[in-house]
């Protein structure tokens, strides 16, 4: 893996079922404990066959040890974040893979946030039998993620997102 490489992203549920897949993301940064990718106008395929195209540039942080990933969405009316509570990522050939655990954190341009999909989390926790250990880790990691958003650390640093945006544009221009 190196900066500029193209990878796919595959998301699964706890029971192993495929949940979402996108065909392309570009590696923008590689750190010891996370990678940063970017994509724009990519097709995302959902399990029932529905496909949609993303509408804005996304800068995505995937973590090796944290149970979340963060998508910075550069919308025309502000910088939003959609954070998935998810297993640490793995790489399988040219595919970034992770397990989605339903709970999400939405962070708005003014720094306010909302926890999403608690009902879906509780439903799947019972249906797919999430262990007490997984439940504990996810709740602890959600608290950590909220602290990062409040403190504007990690992916919540606007200047870093702007730098990755510029880098993404440069890589795309070079490849055309």
JSON list of C-alpha atoms in Angstrom, two decimals:
[
{"chain": "A", "resi": 1, "resn": "UNK", "atom": "CA", "xyz": [0.00, 0.00, 0.00]},
{"chain": "A", "resi": 2, "resn": "UNK", "atom": "CA", "xyz": [1.24, 3.46, -0.89]},
{"chain": "A", "resi": 3, "resn": "UNK", "atom": "CA", "xyz": [-0.17, 6.95, -1.26]},
{"chain": "A", "resi": 4, "resn": "UNK", "atom": "CA", "xyz": [-2.13, 7.25, -4.50]},
{"chain": "A", "resi": 5, "resn": "UNK", "atom": "CA", "xyz": [-3.12, 3.56, -4.63]},
{"chain": "A", "resi": 6, "resn": "UNK", "atom": "CA", "xyz": [-6.75, 2.75, -5.33]},
{"chain": "A", "resi": 7, "resn": "UNK", "atom": "CA", "xyz": [-8.64, 0.37, -3.05]},
{"chain": "A", "resi": 8, "resn": "UNK", "atom": "CA", "xyz": [-12.20, -0.88, -2.68]},
{"chain": "A", "resi": 9, "resn": "UNK", "atom": "CA", "xyz": [-14.14, -0.65, 0.58]},
{"chain": "A", "resi": 10, "resn": "UNK", "atom": "CA", "xyz": [-16.32, -3.52, 1.80]},
{"chain": "A", "resi": 11, "resn": "UNK", "atom": "CA", "xyz": [-18.48, -3.30, 4.88]},
{"chain": "A", "resi": 12, "resn": "UNK", "atom": "CA", "xyz": [-20.00, -6.31, 6.63]},
{"chain": "A", "resi": 13, "resn": "UNK", "atom": "CA", "xyz": [-22.40, -6.97, 9.47]},
{"chain": "A", "resi": 14, "resn": "UNK", "atom": "CA", "xyz": [-21.47, -8.98, 12.58]},
{"chain": "A", "resi": 15, "resn": "UNK", "atom": "CA", "xyz": [-22.98, -12.15, 11.08]},
{"chain": "A", "resi": 16, "resn": "UNK", "atom": "CA", "xyz": [-20.65, -11.92, 8.06]},
{"chain": "A", "resi": 17, "resn": "UNK", "atom": "CA", "xyz": [-23.23, -10.68, 5.57]},
{"chain": "A", "resi": 18, "resn": "UNK", "atom": "CA", "xyz": [-22.07, -8.06, 3.07]},
{"chain": "A", "resi": 19, "resn": "UNK", "atom": "CA", "xyz": [-23.59, -4.68, 3.88]},
{"chain": "A", "resi": 20, "resn": "UNK", "atom": "CA", "xyz": [-22.08, -2.05, 1.56]},
{"chain": "A", "resi": 21, "resn": "UNK", "atom": "CA", "xyz": [-19.35, -1.89, -1.04]},
{"chain": "A", "resi": 22, "resn": "UNK", "atom": "CA", "xyz": [-17.73, 0.97, -2.89]},
{"chain": "A", "resi": 23, "resn": "UNK", "atom": "CA", "xyz": [-15.48, 0.45, -5.85]},
{"chain": "A", "resi": 24, "resn": "UNK", "atom": "CA", "xyz": [-12.82, 3.08, -5.36]},
{"chain": "A", "resi": 25, "resn": "UNK", "atom": "CA", "xyz": [-11.05, 5.09, -2.73]},
{"chain": "A", "resi": 26, "resn": "UNK", "atom": "CA", "xyz": [-7.59, 6.64, -3.01]},
{"chain": "A", "resi": 27, "resn": "UNK", "atom": "CA", "xyz": [-5.02, 6.25, -0.25]},
{"chain": "A", "resi": 28, "resn": "UNK", "atom": "CA", "xyz": [-3.99, 9.74, 0.96]},
{"chain": "A", "resi": 29, "resn": "UNK", "atom": "CA", "xyz": [-1.98, 8.95, 4.10]},
{"chain": "A", "resi": 30, "resn": "UNK", "atom": "CA", "xyz": [-0.61, 5.93, 5.94]},
{"chain": "A", "resi": 31, "resn": "UNK", "atom": "CA", "xyz": [0.13, 6.17, 9.66]},
{"chain": "A", "resi": 32, "resn": "UNK", "atom": "CA", "xyz": [1.05, 3.52, 12.21]},
{"chain": "A", "resi": 33, "resn": "UNK", "atom": "CA", "xyz": [-2.48, 3.33, 13.59]},
{"chain": "A", "resi": 34, "resn": "UNK", "atom": "CA", "xyz": [-4.71, 4.55, 10.75]},
{"chain": "A", "resi": 35, "resn": "UNK", "atom": "CA", "xyz": [-5.00, 5.24, 7.04]},
{"chain": "A", "resi": 36, "resn": "UNK", "atom": "CA", "xyz": [-6.73, 8.15, 5.31]},
{"chain": "A", "resi": 37, "resn": "UNK", "atom": "CA", "xyz": [-8.54, 7.73, 1.99]},
{"chain": "A", "resi": 38, "resn": "UNK", "atom": "CA", "xyz": [-10.55, 9.97, -0.28]},
{"chain": "A", "resi": 39, "resn": "UNK", "atom": "CA", "xyz": [-13.29, 9.46, -2.84]},
{"chain": "A", "resi": 40, "resn": "UNK", "atom": "CA", "xyz": [-15.83, 11.46, -4.78]},
{"chain": "A", "resi": 41, "resn": "UNK", "atom": "CA", "xyz": [-18.87, 10.47, -6.82]},
{"chain": "A", "resi": 42, "resn": "UNK", "atom": "CA", "xyz": [-18.34, 6.75, -6.24]},
{"chain": "A", "resi": 43, "resn": "UNK", "atom": "CA", "xyz": [-21.00, 4.08, -6.55]},
{"chain": "A", "resi": 44, "resn": "UNK", "atom": "CA", "xyz": [-22.01, 2.45, -3.28]},
{"chain": "A", "resi": 45, "resn": "UNK", "atom": "CA", "xyz": [-23.77, -0.89, -3.52]},
{"chain": "A", "resi": 46, "resn": "UNK", "atom": "CA", "xyz": [-26.13, -2.03, -0.77]},
{"chain": "A", "resi": 47, "resn": "UNK", "atom": "CA", "xyz": [-27.14, -5.64, -0.01]},
{"chain": "A", "resi": 48, "resn": "UNK", "atom": "CA", "xyz": [-30.57, -5.56, -1.66]},
{"chain": "A", "resi": 49, "resn": "UNK", "atom": "CA", "xyz": [-28.90, -4.47, -4.92]},
{"chain": "A", "resi": 50, "resn": "UNK", "atom": "CA", "xyz": [-29.66, -0.76, -4.57]},
{"chain": "A", "resi": 51, "resn": "UNK", "atom": "CA", "xyz": [-26.79, 1.46, -5.75]},
{"chain": "A", "resi": 52, "resn": "UNK", "atom": "CA", "xyz": [-26.27, 5.14, -5.16]},
{"chain": "A", "resi": 53, "resn": "UNK", "atom": "CA", "xyz": [-23.54, 7.63, -6.02]},
{"chain": "A", "resi": 54, "resn": "UNK", "atom": "CA", "xyz": [-21.93, 9.72, -3.29]},
{"chain": "A", "resi": 55, "resn": "UNK", "atom": "CA", "xyz": [-22.56, 13.44, -3.71]},
{"chain": "A", "resi": 56, "resn": "UNK", "atom": "CA", "xyz": [-19.50, 15.07, -2.17]},
{"chain": "A", "resi": 57, "resn": "UNK", "atom": "CA", "xyz": [-15.85, 14.52, -1.54]},
{"chain": "A", "resi": 58, "resn": "UNK", "atom": "CA", "xyz": [-15.32, 12.20, 1.42]},
{"chain": "A", "resi": 59, "resn": "UNK", "atom": "CA", "xyz": [-12.11, 11.99, 3.44]},
{"chain": "A", "resi": 60, "resn": "UNK", "atom": "CA", "xyz": [-12.20, 8.70, 5.37]},
{"chain": "A", "resi": 61, "resn": "UNK", "atom": "CA", "xyz": [-10.17, 7.66, 8.39]},
{"chain": "A", "resi": 62, "resn": "UNK", "atom": "CA", "xyz": [-9.86, 3.90, 9.00]},
{"chain": "A", "resi": 63, "resn": "UNK", "atom": "CA", "xyz": [-8.26, 2.82, 12.27]},
{"chain": "A", "resi": 64, "resn": "UNK", "atom": "CA", "xyz": [-6.21, -0.29, 13.10]},
{"chain": "A", "resi": 65, "resn": "UNK", "atom": "CA", "xyz": [-7.07, -0.38, 16.80]},
{"chain": "A", "resi": 66, "resn": "UNK", "atom": "CA", "xyz": [-10.12, 1.84, 17.31]},
{"chain": "A", "resi": 67, "resn": "UNK", "atom": "CA", "xyz": [-13.66, 0.58, 16.88]},
{"chain": "A", "resi": 68, "resn": "UNK", "atom": "CA", "xyz": [-14.83, 3.38, 14.59]},
{"chain": "A", "resi": 69, "resn": "UNK", "atom": "CA", "xyz": [-14.15, 5.01, 11.26]},
{"chain": "A", "resi": 70, "resn": "UNK", "atom": "CA", "xyz": [-14.83, 8.62, 10.32]},
{"chain": "A", "resi": 71, "resn": "UNK", "atom": "CA", "xyz": [-16.01, 10.10, 7.08]},
{"chain": "A", "resi": 72, "resn": "UNK", "atom": "CA", "xyz": [-15.51, 13.86, 6.64]},
{"chain": "A", "resi": 73, "resn": "UNK", "atom": "CA", "xyz": [-18.07, 15.04, 4.10]},
{"chain": "A", "resi": 74, "resn": "UNK", "atom": "CA", "xyz": [-17.15, 18.27, 2.35]},
{"chain": "A", "resi": 75, "resn": "UNK", "atom": "CA", "xyz": [-20.57, 19.63, 1.47]},
{"chain": "A", "resi": 76, "resn": "UNK", "atom": "CA", "xyz": [-21.12, 23.01, -0.18]},
{"chain": "A", "resi": 77, "resn": "UNK", "atom": "CA", "xyz": [-22.74, 24.25, 3.04]},
{"chain": "A", "resi": 78, "resn": "UNK", "atom": "CA", "xyz": [-20.15, 22.99, 5.53]},
{"chain": "A", "resi": 79, "resn": "UNK", "atom": "CA", "xyz": [-17.97, 20.19, 6.85]},
{"chain": "A", "resi": 80, "resn": "UNK", "atom": "CA", "xyz": [-19.99, 17.29, 8.25]},
{"chain": "A", "resi": 81, "resn": "UNK", "atom": "CA", "xyz": [-18.80, 14.00, 9.73]},
{"chain": "A", "resi": 82, "resn": "UNK", "atom": "CA", "xyz": [-20.45, 10.62, 9.62]},
{"chain": "A", "resi": 83, "resn": "UNK", "atom": "CA", "xyz": [-18.72, 8.22, 11.99]},
{"chain": "A", "resi": 84, "resn": "UNK", "atom": "CA", "xyz": [-19.46, 4.51, 12.06]},
{"chain": "A", "resi": 85, "resn": "UNK", "atom": "CA", "xyz": [-18.97, 2.39, 15.14]},
{"chain": "A", "resi": 86, "resn": "UNK", "atom": "CA", "xyz": [-17.10, -0.42, 13.45]},
{"chain": "A", "resi": 87, "resn": "UNK", "atom": "CA", "xyz": [-14.38, -3.00, 13.91]},
{"chain": "A", "resi": 88, "resn": "UNK", "atom": "CA", "xyz": [-10.79, -2.03, 13.16]},
{"chain": "A", "resi": 89, "resn": "UNK", "atom": "CA", "xyz": [-10.12, -2.37, 9.45]},
{"chain": "A", "resi": 90, "resn": "UNK", "atom": "CA", "xyz": [-8.23, -5.15, 7.71]},
{"chain": "A", "resi": 91, "resn": "UNK", "atom": "CA", "xyz": [-6.76, -5.22, 4.22]},
{"chain": "A", "resi": 92, "resn": "UNK", "atom": "CA", "xyz": [-7.55, -8.21, 2.01]},
{"chain": "A", "resi": 93, "resn": "UNK", "atom": "CA", "xyz": [-5.71, -7.79, -1.28]},
{"chain": "A", "resi": 94, "resn": "UNK", "atom": "CA", "xyz": [-6.89, -4.35, -2.51]},
{"chain": "A", "resi": 95, "resn": "UNK", "atom": "CA", "xyz": [-9.97, -4.19, -0.30]},
{"chain": "A", "resi": 96, "resn": "UNK", "atom": "CA", "xyz": [-10.38, -2.33, 2.99]},
{"chain": "A", "resi": 97, "resn": "UNK", "atom": "CA", "xyz": [-12.79, -4.40, 5.11]},
{"chain": "A", "resi": 98, "resn": "UNK", "atom": "CA", "xyz": [-14.57, -3.77, 8.40]},
{"chain": "A", "resi": 99, "resn": "UNK", "atom": "CA", "xyz": [-17.67, -4.80, 10.37]},
{"chain": "A", "resi": 100, "resn": "UNK", "atom": "CA", "xyz": [-20.32, -2.13, 10.90]},
{"chain": "A", "resi": 101, "resn": "UNK", "atom": "CA", "xyz": [-21.97, -2.09, 14.34]},
{"chain": "A", "resi": 102, "resn": "UNK", "atom": "CA", "xyz": [-24.95, 0.14, 13.53]},
{"chain": "A", "resi": 103, "resn": "UNK", "atom": "CA", "xyz": [-24.35, 3.03, 15.96]},
{"chain": "A", "resi": 104, "resn": "UNK", "atom": "CA", "xyz": [-23.28, 6.21, 14.19]},
{"chain": "A", "resi": 105, "resn": "UNK", "atom": "CA", "xyz": [-22.18, 9.66, 15.25]},
{"chain": "A", "resi": 106, "resn": "UNK", "atom": "CA", "xyz": [-23.17, 12.62, 13.08]},
{"chain": "A", "resi": 107, "resn": "UNK", "atom": "CA", "xyz": [-21.11, 15.78, 13.68]},
{"chain": "A", "resi": 108, "resn": "UNK", "atom": "CA", "xyz": [-22.35, 19.07, 12.25]},
{"chain": "A", "resi": 109, "resn": "UNK", "atom": "CA", "xyz": [-20.32, 22.08, 11.04]},
{"chain": "A", "resi": 110, "resn": "UNK", "atom": "CA", "xyz": [-21.00, 23.98, 14.28]},
{"chain": "A", "resi": 111, "resn": "UNK", "atom": "CA", "xyz": [-19.53, 21.10, 16.34]},
{"chain": "A", "resi": 112, "resn": "UNK", "atom": "CA", "xyz": [-22.84, 19.80, 17.62]},
{"chain": "A", "resi": 113, "resn": "UNK", "atom": "CA", "xyz": [-23.48, 16.09, 17.23]},
{"chain": "A", "resi": 114, "resn": "UNK", "atom": "CA", "xyz": [-26.13, 13.41, 17.35]},
{"chain": "A", "resi": 115, "resn": "UNK", "atom": "CA", "xyz": [-25.90, 9.69, 18.05]},
{"chain": "A", "resi": 116, "resn": "UNK", "atom": "CA", "xyz": [-27.84, 7.78, 15.40]},
{"chain": "A", "resi": 117, "resn": "UNK", "atom": "CA", "xyz": [-29.36, 4.30, 15.07]},
{"chain": "A", "resi": 118, "resn": "UNK", "atom": "CA", "xyz": [-29.56, 3.23, 18.73]},
{"chain": "A", "resi": 119, "resn": "UNK", "atom": "CA", "xyz": [-32.67, 1.19, 17.94]},
{"chain": "A", "resi": 120, "resn": "UNK", "atom": "CA", "xyz": [-30.93, -0.59, 15.06]},
{"chain": "A", "resi": 121, "resn": "UNK", "atom": "CA", "xyz": [-27.95, -1.28, 17.32]},
{"chain": "A", "resi": 122, "resn": "UNK", "atom": "CA", "xyz": [-30.14, -2.82, 20.05]},
{"chain": "A", "resi": 123, "resn": "UNK", "atom": "CA", "xyz": [-32.06, -4.89, 17.49]},
{"chain": "A", "resi": 124, "resn": "UNK", "atom": "CA", "xyz": [-28.89, -6.29, 15.88]},
{"chain": "A", "resi": 125, "resn": "UNK", "atom": "CA", "xyz": [-27.20, -6.74, 19.27]},
{"chain": "A", "resi": 126, "resn": "UNK", "atom": "CA", "xyz": [-29.96, -9.17, 20.21]},
{"chain": "A", "resi": 127, "resn": "UNK", "atom": "CA", "xyz": [-30.46, -10.73, 16.78]},
{"chain": "A", "resi": 128, "resn": "UNK", "atom": "CA", "xyz": [-26.75, -11.28, 16.02]},
{"chain": "A", "resi": 129, "resn": "UNK", "atom": "CA", "xyz": [-25.79, -11.86, 19.64]},
{"chain": "A", "resi": 130, "resn": "UNK", "atom": "CA", "xyz": [-23.11, -9.21, 20.10]},
{"chain": "A", "resi": 131, "resn": "UNK", "atom": "CA", "xyz": [-21.04, -10.25, 23.09]},
{"chain": "A", "resi": 132, "resn": "UNK", "atom": "CA", "xyz": [-20.90, -8.21, 26.28]},
{"chain": "A", "resi": 133, "resn": "UNK", "atom": "CA", "xyz": [-17.25, -7.48, 25.43]},
{"chain": "A", "resi": 134, "resn": "UNK", "atom": "CA", "xyz": [-18.17, -6.01, 22.03]},
{"chain": "A", "resi": 135, "resn": "UNK", "atom": "CA", "xyz": [-20.98, -3.98, 23.60]},
{"chain": "A", "resi": 136, "resn": "UNK", "atom": "CA", "xyz": [-18.59, -2.59, 26.22]},
{"chain": "A", "resi": 137, "resn": "UNK", "atom": "CA", "xyz": [-15.88, -1.74, 23.67]},
{"chain": "A", "resi": 138, "resn": "UNK", "atom": "CA", "xyz": [-18.32, -0.03, 21.32]},
{"chain": "A", "resi": 139, "resn": "UNK", "atom": "CA", "xyz": [-19.80, 2.14, 24.06]},
{"chain": "A", "resi": 140, "resn": "UNK", "atom": "CA", "xyz": [-16.34, 3.05, 25.36]},
{"chain": "A", "resi": 141, "resn": "UNK", "atom": "CA", "xyz": [-15.15, 3.88, 21.83]},
{"chain": "A", "resi": 142, "resn": "UNK", "atom": "CA", "xyz": [-18.28, 5.97, 21.17]},
{"chain": "A", "resi": 143, "resn": "UNK", "atom": "CA", "xyz": [-17.43, 8.05, 24.27]},
{"chain": "A", "resi": 144, "resn": "UNK", "atom": "CA", "xyz": [-13.86, 8.43, 23.00]},
{"chain": "A", "resi": 145, "resn": "UNK", "atom": "CA", "xyz": [-15.11, 9.49, 19.57]},
{"chain": "A", "resi": 146, "resn": "UNK", "atom": "CA", "xyz": [-17.42, 12.11, 21.13]},
{"chain": "A", "resi": 147, "resn": "UNK", "atom": "CA", "xyz": [-14.48, 13.47, 23.15]},
{"chain": "A", "resi": 148, "resn": "UNK", "atom": "CA", "xyz": [-12.39, 13.72, 19.96]},
{"chain": "A", "resi": 149, "resn": "UNK", "atom": "CA", "xyz": [-15.22, 15.63, 18.22]},
{"chain": "A", "resi": 150, "resn": "UNK", "atom": "CA", "xyz": [-15.61, 18.02, 21.17]},
{"chain": "A", "resi": 151, "resn": "UNK", "atom": "CA", "xyz": [-11.85, 18.61, 21.39]},
{"chain": "A", "resi": 152, "resn": "UNK", "atom": "CA", "xyz": [-11.44, 18.83, 17.59]},
{"chain": "A", "resi": 153, "resn": "UNK", "atom": "CA", "xyz": [-8.69, 16.22, 17.56]},
{"chain": "A", "resi": 154, "resn": "UNK", "atom": "CA", "xyz": [-7.99, 13.35, 15.16]},
{"chain": "A", "resi": 155, "resn": "UNK", "atom": "CA", "xyz": [-10.16, 13.59, 12.05]},
{"chain": "A", "resi": 156, "resn": "UNK", "atom": "CA", "xyz": [-12.08, 16.56, 13.48]},
{"chain": "A", "resi": 157, "resn": "UNK", "atom": "CA", "xyz": [-9.34, 19.05, 12.57]},
{"chain": "A", "resi": 158, "resn": "UNK", "atom": "CA", "xyz": [-10.62, 21.17, 9.70]},
{"chain": "A", "resi": 159, "resn": "UNK", "atom": "CA", "xyz": [-7.12, 22.14, 8.52]},
{"chain": "A", "resi": 160, "resn": "UNK", "atom": "CA", "xyz": [-6.17, 18.46, 8.15]},
{"chain": "A", "resi": 161, "resn": "UNK", "atom": "CA", "xyz": [-9.30, 17.76, 6.11]},
{"chain": "A", "resi": 162, "resn": "UNK", "atom": "CA", "xyz": [-8.49, 20.73, 3.89]},
{"chain": "A", "resi": 163, "resn": "UNK", "atom": "CA", "xyz": [-4.94, 19.43, 3.38]},
{"chain": "A", "resi": 164, "resn": "UNK", "atom": "CA", "xyz": [-6.26, 15.96, 2.44]},
{"chain": "A", "resi": 165, "resn": "UNK", "atom": "CA", "xyz": [-8.79, 17.61, 0.11]},
{"chain": "A", "resi": 166, "resn": "UNK", "atom": "CA", "xyz": [-5.96, 19.41, -1.71]},
{"chain": "A", "resi": 167, "resn": "UNK", "atom": "CA", "xyz": [-3.90, 16.21, -1.85]},
{"chain": "A", "resi": 168, "resn": "UNK", "atom": "CA", "xyz": [-6.86, 14.27, -3.26]},
{"chain": "A", "resi": 169, "resn": "UNK", "atom": "CA", "xyz": [-7.37, 16.89, -5.99]},
{"chain": "A", "resi": 170, "resn": "UNK", "atom": "CA", "xyz": [-3.64, 16.76, -6.87]},
{"chain": "A", "resi": 171, "resn": "UNK", "atom": "CA", "xyz": [-3.64, 12.95, -7.14]},
{"chain": "A", "resi": 172, "resn": "UNK", "atom": "CA", "xyz": [-6.79, 12.96, -9.28]},
{"chain": "A", "resi": 173, "resn": "UNK", "atom": "CA", "xyz": [-5.37, 15.65, -11.60]},
{"chain": "A", "resi": 174, "resn": "UNK", "atom": "CA", "xyz": [-2.11, 13.73, -11.96]},
{"chain": "A", "resi": 175, "resn": "UNK", "atom": "CA", "xyz": [-3.97, 10.53, -12.89]},
{"chain": "A", "resi": 176, "resn": "UNK", "atom": "CA", "xyz": [-6.10, 12.14, -15.61]}
]
